[in-house]
């Protein structure tokens, strides 16, 4: 779960990181009192779950209160990265010389947390690596005991930071603590600014928490309650209103699977074999009887060139899922190439149903069904 910047900063401040004084506002009028509190010059920042706000004009330096109100008026209601702006963070502007990139995250290959550091922050880390391969340096650290400051200073120097290394290293150690104490998956500060007195400031914060670990953190409950639900638009919103999770990805295969895990694995495998997904919809849990509704929604995506149904039954029977899906396909099956993979409870009955009603033989494995769907999508496009 990605925390909005202002909540990420609250988390960082709780771990002792220096965050500029700031206030969250939702109206131009509230900006006035926020500026009274934080002072000028101030920075007005759109709160949307998207990066690159600086480049897109969503982070604005203002010199006066009137300036702040005018900018807030302009930004509220505008759209950044597909999200309508309803909240702004007003912060005291920090005059600074240098901007660095710092992060703590999981390294799935090394199976440990890693500290990341680059001398030139401010831009997206992906752009950093592209422009200057090797400029982001990493250090694998323990998940249990705090990293030793000496080796973190080594990392900071290795990244090419030659001033205020101690303060930057201490910040990284505090970020590790924030990551560990809150069961975070990512704690990123980009940029960390160094002001003319050598003090460091977290100007931006991106914190991703492990939702599965929230039960261990009563104190995070309130923070999470303040998180706005992810804004969905169009087809995704219509599906959500009917109790489905549908994600549109702009490719060519329509995917129906049961359960979040199987859906994710299906998307990965489609990608692995070189295919692209138009939209995917999940019919796990209570939605296993709602296959017809799911197909109706999925086929509203005009980009679907072939259909991939991947089901694995445990408590929920796959023949019940398939019966719904077949109802949803009634009258549209002729034009749409389809591939099925069905395993688990009720699969023998489900496979028979598919064969009888559609004349399609389900593939013996998920990999084969996916390859069929990719071939069909390619042939149809
Ligand atoms: P992002 O573009 O979405 O990552 O948004 P950031 O919060 O990183 O802001 C973009 C840029 O605005 C930063 O890289 C800084 O250069 C600048 N910025 C943000 N906060 C301040 C501030 O308090 N003072 C000054 N001078 N610049 C800031
Ligand atoms: Mn940033």
GROMACS .gro file of C-alpha atoms and ligand atoms in nm:
model
  410
    1UNK     CA    1   0.000   0.000   0.000
    2UNK     CA    2   0.150   0.327  -0.118
    3UNK     CA    3   0.109   0.610   0.131
    4UNK     CA    4   0.043   0.958  -0.005
    5UNK     CA    5   0.345   1.186   0.036
    6UNK     CA    6   0.210   1.368   0.343
    7UNK     CA    7   0.143   1.040   0.529
    8UNK     CA    8   0.479   0.900   0.418
    9UNK     CA    9   0.641   1.206   0.567
   10UNK     CA   10   0.454   1.157   0.893
   11UNK     CA   11   0.593   0.804   0.906
   12UNK     CA   12   0.946   0.931   0.833
   13UNK     CA   13   0.918   1.203   1.096
   14UNK     CA   14   0.814   0.937   1.347
   15UNK     CA   15   1.147   0.764   1.283
   16UNK     CA   16   1.336   1.086   1.343
   17UNK     CA   17   1.387   1.201   0.985
   18UNK     CA   18   1.399   1.575   0.921
   19UNK     CA   19   1.085   1.673   0.727
   20UNK     CA   20   1.002   2.037   0.640
   21UNK     CA   21   0.710   2.179   0.841
   22UNK     CA   22   0.396   2.138   0.634
   23UNK     CA   23   0.017   2.132   0.627
   24UNK     CA   24  -0.232   1.941   0.416
   25UNK     CA   25  -0.507   2.154   0.260
   26UNK     CA   26  -0.810   2.096   0.040
   27UNK     CA   27  -0.915   2.449  -0.053
   28UNK     CA   28  -0.749   2.779  -0.159
   29UNK     CA   29  -0.883   2.938   0.161
   30UNK     CA   30  -0.710   2.678   0.377
   31UNK     CA   31  -0.386   2.752   0.192
   32UNK     CA   32  -0.386   3.100   0.342
   33UNK     CA   33  -0.374   2.974   0.699
   34UNK     CA   34  -0.126   2.701   0.604
   35UNK     CA   35   0.112   2.963   0.469
   36UNK     CA   36   0.066   3.160   0.792
   37UNK     CA   37   0.193   2.857   0.979
   38UNK     CA   38   0.477   2.736   0.754
   39UNK     CA   39   0.592   3.078   0.628
   40UNK     CA   40   0.719   3.194   0.289
   41UNK     CA   41   0.874   3.107   0.059
   42UNK     CA   42   0.666   2.790   0.054
   43UNK     CA   43   0.626   2.491  -0.176
   44UNK     CA   44   0.278   2.382  -0.287
   45UNK     CA   45   0.264   2.015  -0.391
   46UNK     CA   46  -0.019   1.815  -0.546
   47UNK     CA   47  -0.097   1.495  -0.353
   48UNK     CA   48  -0.150   1.227  -0.616
   49UNK     CA   49  -0.011   0.872  -0.624
   50UNK     CA   50   0.211   0.945  -0.924
   51UNK     CA   51   0.574   1.045  -0.968
   52UNK     CA   52   0.716   1.318  -1.188
   53UNK     CA   53   0.500   1.588  -1.031
   54UNK     CA   54   0.791   1.832  -1.031
   55UNK     CA   55   0.840   1.808  -1.409
   56UNK     CA   56   0.464   1.826  -1.474
   57UNK     CA   57   0.422   2.148  -1.274
   58UNK     CA   58   0.268   1.990  -0.966
   59UNK     CA   59   0.536   2.120  -0.728
   60UNK     CA   60   0.540   2.502  -0.713
   61UNK     CA   61   0.755   2.746  -0.526
   62UNK     CA   62   0.557   3.048  -0.403
   63UNK     CA   63   0.693   3.372  -0.258
   64UNK     CA   64   0.379   3.526  -0.107
   65UNK     CA   65   0.049   3.423   0.046
   66UNK     CA   66  -0.140   3.564  -0.252
   67UNK     CA   67   0.086   3.363  -0.481
   68UNK     CA   68   0.007   3.048  -0.282
   69UNK     CA   69  -0.368   3.103  -0.308
   70UNK     CA   70  -0.346   3.164  -0.684
   71UNK     CA   71  -0.137   2.848  -0.736
   72UNK     CA   72  -0.370   2.641  -0.513
   73UNK     CA   73  -0.669   2.764  -0.710
   74UNK     CA   74  -0.500   2.652  -1.029
   75UNK     CA   75  -0.387   2.311  -0.899
   76UNK     CA   76  -0.699   2.197  -0.712
   77UNK     CA   77  -0.926   2.012  -0.954
   78UNK     CA   78  -0.653   1.971  -1.217
   79UNK     CA   79  -0.533   1.628  -1.329
   80UNK     CA   80  -0.184   1.481  -1.270
   81UNK     CA   81  -0.093   1.132  -1.387
   82UNK     CA   82  -0.463   1.053  -1.437
   83UNK     CA   83  -0.560   1.162  -1.085
   84UNK     CA   84  -0.777   1.459  -0.995
   85UNK     CA   85  -0.606   1.679  -0.736
   86UNK     CA   86  -0.816   1.724  -0.421
   87UNK     CA   87  -0.536   1.782  -0.169
   88UNK     CA   88  -0.222   1.993  -0.159
   89UNK     CA   89   0.073   1.980   0.076
   90UNK     CA   90   0.199   2.325   0.170
   91UNK     CA   91   0.553   2.314   0.306
   92UNK     CA   92   0.819   2.559   0.405
   93UNK     CA   93   1.061   2.582   0.110
   94UNK     CA   94   1.408   2.460   0.189
   95UNK     CA   95   1.688   2.644   0.010
   96UNK     CA   96   1.940   2.378  -0.079
   97UNK     CA   97   2.257   2.307  -0.271
   98UNK     CA   98   2.246   1.932  -0.337
   99UNK     CA   99   1.975   1.670  -0.399
  100UNK     CA  100   2.046   1.301  -0.336
  101UNK     CA  101   1.851   0.979  -0.387
  102UNK     CA  102   1.805   0.741  -0.092
  103UNK     CA  103   1.594   0.429  -0.046
  104UNK     CA  104   1.553   0.115   0.163
  105UNK     CA  105   1.370  -0.172   0.004
  106UNK     CA  106   1.346  -0.551  -0.029
  107UNK     CA  107   1.586  -0.717  -0.269
  108UNK     CA  108   1.404  -1.033  -0.377
  109UNK     CA  109   1.715  -1.174  -0.547
  110UNK     CA  110   1.941  -1.135  -0.244
  111UNK     CA  111   1.649  -1.194  -0.004
  112UNK     CA  112   1.757  -0.912   0.223
  113UNK     CA  113   1.680  -0.544   0.263
  114UNK     CA  114   1.906  -0.315   0.061
  115UNK     CA  115   2.005   0.046   0.106
  116UNK     CA  116   2.020   0.245  -0.219
  117UNK     CA  117   2.204   0.570  -0.265
  118UNK     CA  118   2.279   0.802  -0.557
  119UNK     CA  119   2.448   1.139  -0.550
  120UNK     CA  120   2.216   1.295  -0.806
  121UNK     CA  121   1.856   1.277  -0.683
  122UNK     CA  122   1.547   1.461  -0.787
  123UNK     CA  123   1.471   1.261  -1.101
  124UNK     CA  124   1.310   0.916  -1.112
  125UNK     CA  125   1.549   0.643  -1.011
  126UNK     CA  126   1.480   0.456  -1.336
  127UNK     CA  127   1.590   0.765  -1.534
  128UNK     CA  128   1.900   0.792  -1.315
  129UNK     CA  129   2.009   0.439  -1.397
  130UNK     CA  130   1.939   0.490  -1.766
  131UNK     CA  131   2.127   0.818  -1.792
  132UNK     CA  132   2.422   0.705  -1.582
  133UNK     CA  133   2.433   0.326  -1.538
  134UNK     CA  134   2.589   0.231  -1.206
  135UNK     CA  135   2.515   0.564  -1.040
  136UNK     CA  136   2.271   0.404  -0.795
  137UNK     CA  137   2.483   0.212  -0.543
  138UNK     CA  138   2.342  -0.057  -0.316
  139UNK     CA  139   2.433  -0.226   0.010
  140UNK     CA  140   2.265  -0.545   0.134
  141UNK     CA  141   2.184  -0.518   0.504
  142UNK     CA  142   2.026  -0.725   0.780
  143UNK     CA  143   1.651  -0.720   0.843
  144UNK     CA  144   1.719  -0.763   1.217
  145UNK     CA  145   2.002  -0.542   1.332
  146UNK     CA  146   2.065  -0.184   1.227
  147UNK     CA  147   2.333  -0.136   0.962
  148UNK     CA  148   2.669  -0.026   1.089
  149UNK     CA  149   2.715   0.348   1.025
  150UNK     CA  150   3.072   0.301   0.905
  151UNK     CA  151   2.969   0.073   0.617
  152UNK     CA  152   2.680   0.306   0.529
  153UNK     CA  153   2.925   0.598   0.508
  154UNK     CA  154   3.124   0.377   0.271
  155UNK     CA  155   2.815   0.331   0.054
  156UNK     CA  156   2.746   0.705   0.054
  157UNK     CA  157   3.104   0.784  -0.055
  158UNK     CA  158   3.094   0.507  -0.313
  159UNK     CA  159   2.788   0.681  -0.463
  160UNK     CA  160   3.000   0.993  -0.508
  161UNK     CA  161   2.869   1.205  -0.221
  162UNK     CA  162   3.165   1.404  -0.091
  163UNK     CA  163   2.999   1.648   0.150
  164UNK     CA  164   2.793   1.577   0.459
  165UNK     CA  165   2.844   1.201   0.423
  166UNK     CA  166   2.779   1.146   0.794
  167UNK     CA  167   2.438   1.317   0.788
  168UNK     CA  168   2.336   1.128   0.473
  169UNK     CA  169   2.448   0.797   0.625
  170UNK     CA  170   2.260   0.869   0.948
  171UNK     CA  171   1.950   0.944   0.738
  172UNK     CA  172   1.984   0.606   0.566
  173UNK     CA  173   2.009   0.430   0.901
  174UNK     CA  174   1.696   0.615   1.024
  175UNK     CA  175   1.520   0.512   0.700
  176UNK     CA  176   1.620   0.149   0.765
  177UNK     CA  177   1.462   0.182   1.112
  178UNK     CA  178   1.144   0.327   0.959
  179UNK     CA  179   1.136   0.040   0.706
  180UNK     CA  180   1.194  -0.226   0.974
  181UNK     CA  181   0.967  -0.083   1.248
  182UNK     CA  182   0.670  -0.038   1.013
  183UNK     CA  183   0.712  -0.354   0.802
  184UNK     CA  184   0.755  -0.136   0.494
  185UNK     CA  185   0.841  -0.267   0.150
  186UNK     CA  186   0.989   0.062   0.035
  187UNK     CA  187   1.101   0.379   0.209
  188UNK     CA  188   1.229   0.623  -0.053
  189UNK     CA  189   1.343   0.982  -0.010
  190UNK     CA  190   1.398   1.153  -0.343
  191UNK     CA  191   1.531   1.409  -0.307
  192UNK     CA  192   1.712   1.433   0.019
  193UNK     CA  193   1.824   1.796   0.018
  194UNK     CA  194   2.137   1.929   0.185
  195UNK     CA  195   2.099   2.294   0.284
  196UNK     CA  196   2.373   2.557   0.305
  197UNK     CA  197   2.438   2.469   0.670
  198UNK     CA  198   2.490   2.103   0.584
  199UNK     CA  199   2.156   1.993   0.735
  200UNK     CA  200   1.957   1.730   0.546
  201UNK     CA  201   1.582   1.741   0.467
  202UNK     CA  202   1.347   1.482   0.322
  203UNK     CA  203   1.177   1.686   0.049
  204UNK     CA  204   0.980   1.394  -0.090
  205UNK     CA  205   0.867   1.062   0.058
  206UNK     CA  206   0.745   0.742  -0.099
  207UNK     CA  207   0.654   0.473   0.153
  208UNK     CA  208   0.498   0.140   0.064
  209UNK     CA  209   0.368  -0.067   0.355
  210UNK     CA  210   0.312  -0.442   0.359
  211UNK     CA  211  -0.066  -0.468   0.395
  212UNK     CA  212  -0.038  -0.824   0.526
  213UNK     CA  213   0.162  -0.692   0.824
  214UNK     CA  214  -0.081  -0.415   0.925
  215UNK     CA  215  -0.228  -0.637   1.197
  216UNK     CA  216   0.104  -0.606   1.380
  217UNK     CA  217   0.084  -0.227   1.390
  218UNK     CA  218  -0.207  -0.081   1.579
  219UNK     CA  219  -0.051   0.263   1.549
  220UNK     CA  220  -0.055   0.245   1.168
  221UNK     CA  221  -0.430   0.183   1.165
  222UNK     CA  222  -0.516   0.552   1.184
  223UNK     CA  223  -0.261   0.642   0.920
  224UNK     CA  224  -0.409   0.384   0.687
  225UNK     CA  225  -0.764   0.508   0.751
  226UNK     CA  226  -0.654   0.846   0.620
  227UNK     CA  227  -0.533   0.692   0.294
  228UNK     CA  228  -0.772   0.770   0.010
  229UNK     CA  229  -0.892   0.459  -0.171
  230UNK     CA  230  -0.725   0.421  -0.510
  231UNK     CA  231  -0.911   0.640  -0.761
  232UNK     CA  232  -1.049   0.433  -1.044
  233UNK     CA  233  -1.197   0.556  -1.368
  234UNK     CA  234  -1.410   0.424  -1.653
  235UNK     CA  235  -1.433   0.047  -1.684
  236UNK     CA  236  -1.228  -0.014  -1.366
  237UNK     CA  237  -1.471   0.205  -1.169
  238UNK     CA  238  -1.779   0.035  -1.320
  239UNK     CA  239  -1.635  -0.306  -1.226
  240UNK     CA  240  -1.552  -0.187  -0.873
  241UNK     CA  241  -1.910  -0.059  -0.831
  242UNK     CA  242  -2.029  -0.413  -0.907
  243UNK     CA  243  -1.788  -0.572  -0.662
  244UNK     CA  244  -1.517  -0.683  -0.906
  245UNK     CA  245  -1.150  -0.608  -0.930
  246UNK     CA  246  -1.081  -0.531  -1.296
  247UNK     CA  247  -0.752  -0.383  -1.409
  248UNK     CA  248  -0.703  -0.240  -1.757
  249UNK     CA  249  -0.355  -0.270  -1.900
  250UNK     CA  250  -0.396  -0.165  -2.264
  251UNK     CA  251  -0.288  -0.491  -2.433
  252UNK     CA  252  -0.482  -0.747  -2.635
  253UNK     CA  253  -0.585  -1.046  -2.418
  254UNK     CA  254  -0.887  -1.045  -2.186
  255UNK     CA  255  -0.809  -1.250  -1.874
  256UNK     CA  256  -1.053  -1.410  -1.630
  257UNK     CA  257  -0.898  -1.591  -1.334
  258UNK     CA  258  -1.010  -1.679  -0.983
  259UNK     CA  259  -0.810  -1.542  -0.693
  260UNK     CA  260  -0.559  -1.259  -0.678
  261UNK     CA  261  -0.261  -1.494  -0.669
  262UNK     CA  262  -0.365  -1.690  -0.978
  263UNK     CA  263  -0.451  -1.366  -1.159
  264UNK     CA  264  -0.107  -1.220  -1.086
  265UNK     CA  265   0.064  -1.544  -1.189
  266UNK     CA  266  -0.142  -1.543  -1.511
  267UNK     CA  267  -0.037  -1.185  -1.592
  268UNK     CA  268   0.328  -1.270  -1.528
  269UNK     CA  269   0.309  -1.578  -1.749
  270UNK     CA  270   0.135  -1.389  -2.032
  271UNK     CA  271   0.418  -1.138  -2.011
  272UNK     CA  272   0.676  -1.418  -1.998
  273UNK     CA  273   0.549  -1.564  -2.327
  274UNK     CA  274   0.547  -1.224  -2.495
  275UNK     CA  275   0.174  -1.144  -2.477
  276UNK     CA  276  -0.005  -0.836  -2.351
  277UNK     CA  277  -0.319  -0.811  -2.137
  278UNK     CA  278  -0.610  -0.585  -2.234
  279UNK     CA  279  -0.790  -0.618  -1.902
  280UNK     CA  280  -0.807  -0.881  -1.633
  281UNK     CA  281  -1.094  -0.955  -1.400
  282UNK     CA  282  -1.089  -1.167  -1.089
  283UNK     CA  283  -1.375  -1.401  -0.994
  284UNK     CA  284  -1.238  -1.540  -0.668
  285UNK     CA  285  -1.417  -1.547  -0.334
  286UNK     CA  286  -1.788  -1.472  -0.347
  287UNK     CA  287  -1.760  -1.374  -0.711
  288UNK     CA  288  -1.715  -1.732  -0.827
  289UNK     CA  289  -2.085  -1.749  -0.916
  290UNK     CA  290  -2.070  -1.422  -1.111
  291UNK     CA  291  -1.884  -1.534  -1.422
  292UNK     CA  292  -2.154  -1.395  -1.654
  293UNK     CA  293  -2.130  -1.049  -1.505
  294UNK     CA  294  -1.749  -1.065  -1.518
  295UNK     CA  295  -1.747  -1.155  -1.889
  296UNK     CA  296  -1.990  -0.872  -1.963
  297UNK     CA  297  -1.757  -0.623  -1.797
  298UNK     CA  298  -1.440  -0.766  -1.950
  299UNK     CA  299  -1.579  -0.747  -2.302
  300UNK     CA  300  -1.658  -0.378  -2.254
  301UNK     CA  301  -1.282  -0.341  -2.309
  302UNK     CA  302  -1.272  -0.285  -2.686
  303UNK     CA  303  -0.908  -0.398  -2.700
  304UNK     CA  304  -0.981  -0.764  -2.620
  305UNK     CA  305  -0.871  -0.976  -2.920
  306UNK     CA  306  -0.876  -1.312  -2.744
  307UNK     CA  307  -1.008  -1.445  -2.415
  308UNK     CA  308  -0.805  -1.642  -2.163
  309UNK     CA  309  -0.988  -1.818  -1.880
  310UNK     CA  310  -0.759  -1.962  -1.614
  311UNK     CA  311  -0.932  -2.131  -1.320
  312UNK     CA  312  -0.816  -2.337  -1.028
  313UNK     CA  313  -1.085  -2.467  -0.794
  314UNK     CA  314  -1.042  -2.529  -0.424
  315UNK     CA  315  -1.354  -2.462  -0.213
  316UNK     CA  316  -1.521  -2.288  -0.504
  317UNK     CA  317  -1.612  -2.521  -0.792
  318UNK     CA  318  -1.475  -2.446  -1.136
  319UNK     CA  319  -1.788  -2.586  -1.308
  320UNK     CA  320  -1.995  -2.317  -1.132
  321UNK     CA  321  -1.749  -2.052  -1.252
  322UNK     CA  322  -1.755  -2.190  -1.605
  323UNK     CA  323  -2.138  -2.207  -1.617
  324UNK     CA  324  -2.149  -1.833  -1.545
  325UNK     CA  325  -1.875  -1.755  -1.795
  326UNK     CA  326  -2.059  -1.952  -2.066
  327UNK     CA  327  -2.380  -1.760  -1.995
  328UNK     CA  328  -2.184  -1.436  -2.029
  329UNK     CA  329  -2.042  -1.553  -2.362
  330UNK     CA  330  -2.381  -1.648  -2.508
  331UNK     CA  331  -2.414  -1.484  -2.847
  332UNK     CA  332  -2.056  -1.354  -2.857
  333UNK     CA  333  -1.857  -1.678  -2.871
  334UNK     CA  334  -1.832  -1.693  -3.251
  335UNK     CA  335  -1.624  -1.383  -3.300
  336UNK     CA  336  -1.390  -1.427  -3.006
  337UNK     CA  337  -1.102  -1.678  -2.997
  338UNK     CA  338  -1.079  -1.840  -2.654
  339UNK     CA  339  -0.839  -2.049  -2.450
  340UNK     CA  340  -0.916  -2.226  -2.122
  341UNK     CA  341  -0.708  -2.381  -1.846
  342UNK     CA  342  -0.910  -2.545  -1.570
  343UNK     CA  343  -0.779  -2.737  -1.270
  344UNK     CA  344  -0.900  -2.842  -0.926
  345UNK     CA  345  -1.249  -2.893  -0.785
  346UNK     CA  346  -1.513  -2.953  -1.050
  347UNK     CA  347  -1.264  -2.938  -1.336
  348UNK     CA  348  -1.383  -3.255  -1.511
  349UNK     CA  349  -1.740  -3.120  -1.526
  350UNK     CA  350  -1.615  -2.774  -1.622
  351UNK     CA  351  -1.403  -2.905  -1.908
  352UNK     CA  352  -1.697  -3.104  -2.042
  353UNK     CA  353  -1.920  -2.796  -2.027
  354UNK     CA  354  -1.670  -2.587  -2.223
  355UNK     CA  355  -1.629  -2.859  -2.483
  356UNK     CA  356  -2.003  -2.918  -2.525
  357UNK     CA  357  -2.115  -2.558  -2.532
  358UNK     CA  358  -1.827  -2.394  -2.723
  359UNK     CA  359  -1.659  -2.681  -2.908
  360UNK     CA  360  -1.333  -2.566  -2.744
  361UNK     CA  361  -1.104  -2.813  -2.569
  362UNK     CA  362  -0.941  -2.666  -2.257
  363UNK     CA  363  -0.562  -2.683  -2.270
  364UNK     CA  364  -0.392  -2.938  -2.042
  365UNK     CA  365  -0.180  -2.670  -1.872
  366UNK     CA  366  -0.199  -2.300  -1.796
  367UNK     CA  367   0.119  -2.236  -2.003
  368UNK     CA  368  -0.039  -2.392  -2.312
  369UNK     CA  369  -0.366  -2.201  -2.270
  370UNK     CA  370  -0.172  -1.878  -2.241
  371UNK     CA  371   0.029  -1.955  -2.555
  372UNK     CA  372  -0.298  -2.028  -2.741
  373UNK     CA  373  -0.448  -1.698  -2.627
  374UNK     CA  374  -0.135  -1.507  -2.733
  375UNK     CA  375  -0.133  -1.671  -3.078
  376UNK     CA  376  -0.505  -1.598  -3.125
  377UNK     CA  377  -0.470  -1.235  -3.018
  378UNK     CA  378  -0.182  -1.189  -3.262
  379UNK     CA  379  -0.372  -1.353  -3.549
  380UNK     CA  380  -0.675  -1.135  -3.490
  381UNK     CA  381  -0.490  -0.804  -3.475
  382LIG     P1  382   0.814   1.438  -0.773
  382LIG     O1  383   0.860   1.511  -0.896
  382LIG     O2  384   0.673   1.387  -0.788
  382LIG     O3  385   0.909   1.331  -0.731
  382LIG     O4  386   0.807   1.547  -0.655
  382LIG     P2  387   0.917   1.597  -0.551
  382LIG     O5  388   0.853   1.609  -0.420
  382LIG     O6  389   1.041   1.516  -0.559
  382LIG     O7  390   0.949   1.744  -0.600
  382LIG     C1  391   1.013   1.769  -0.725
  382LIG     C2  392   1.126   1.870  -0.707
  382LIG     O8  393   1.078   1.989  -0.646
  382LIG     C3  394   1.236   1.823  -0.612
  382LIG     O9  395   1.330   1.740  -0.678
  382LIG     C4  396   1.295   1.952  -0.566
  382LIG    O10  397   1.394   1.994  -0.657
  382LIG     C5  398   1.179   2.048  -0.569
  382LIG     N1  399   1.133   2.071  -0.431
  382LIG     C6  400   1.047   1.999  -0.356
  382LIG     N2  401   1.036   2.051  -0.233
  382LIG     C7  402   1.114   2.162  -0.230
  382LIG     C8  403   1.148   2.260  -0.131
  382LIG    O11  404   1.102   2.259  -0.018
  382LIG     N3  405   1.233   2.359  -0.168
  382LIG     C9  406   1.285   2.367  -0.293
  382LIG     N4  407   1.367   2.467  -0.325
  382LIG     N5  408   1.260   2.275  -0.387
  382LIG    C10  409   1.176   2.175  -0.356
  383LIG    MN1  410   1.053   1.304  -0.585
   0.00000   0.00000   0.00000
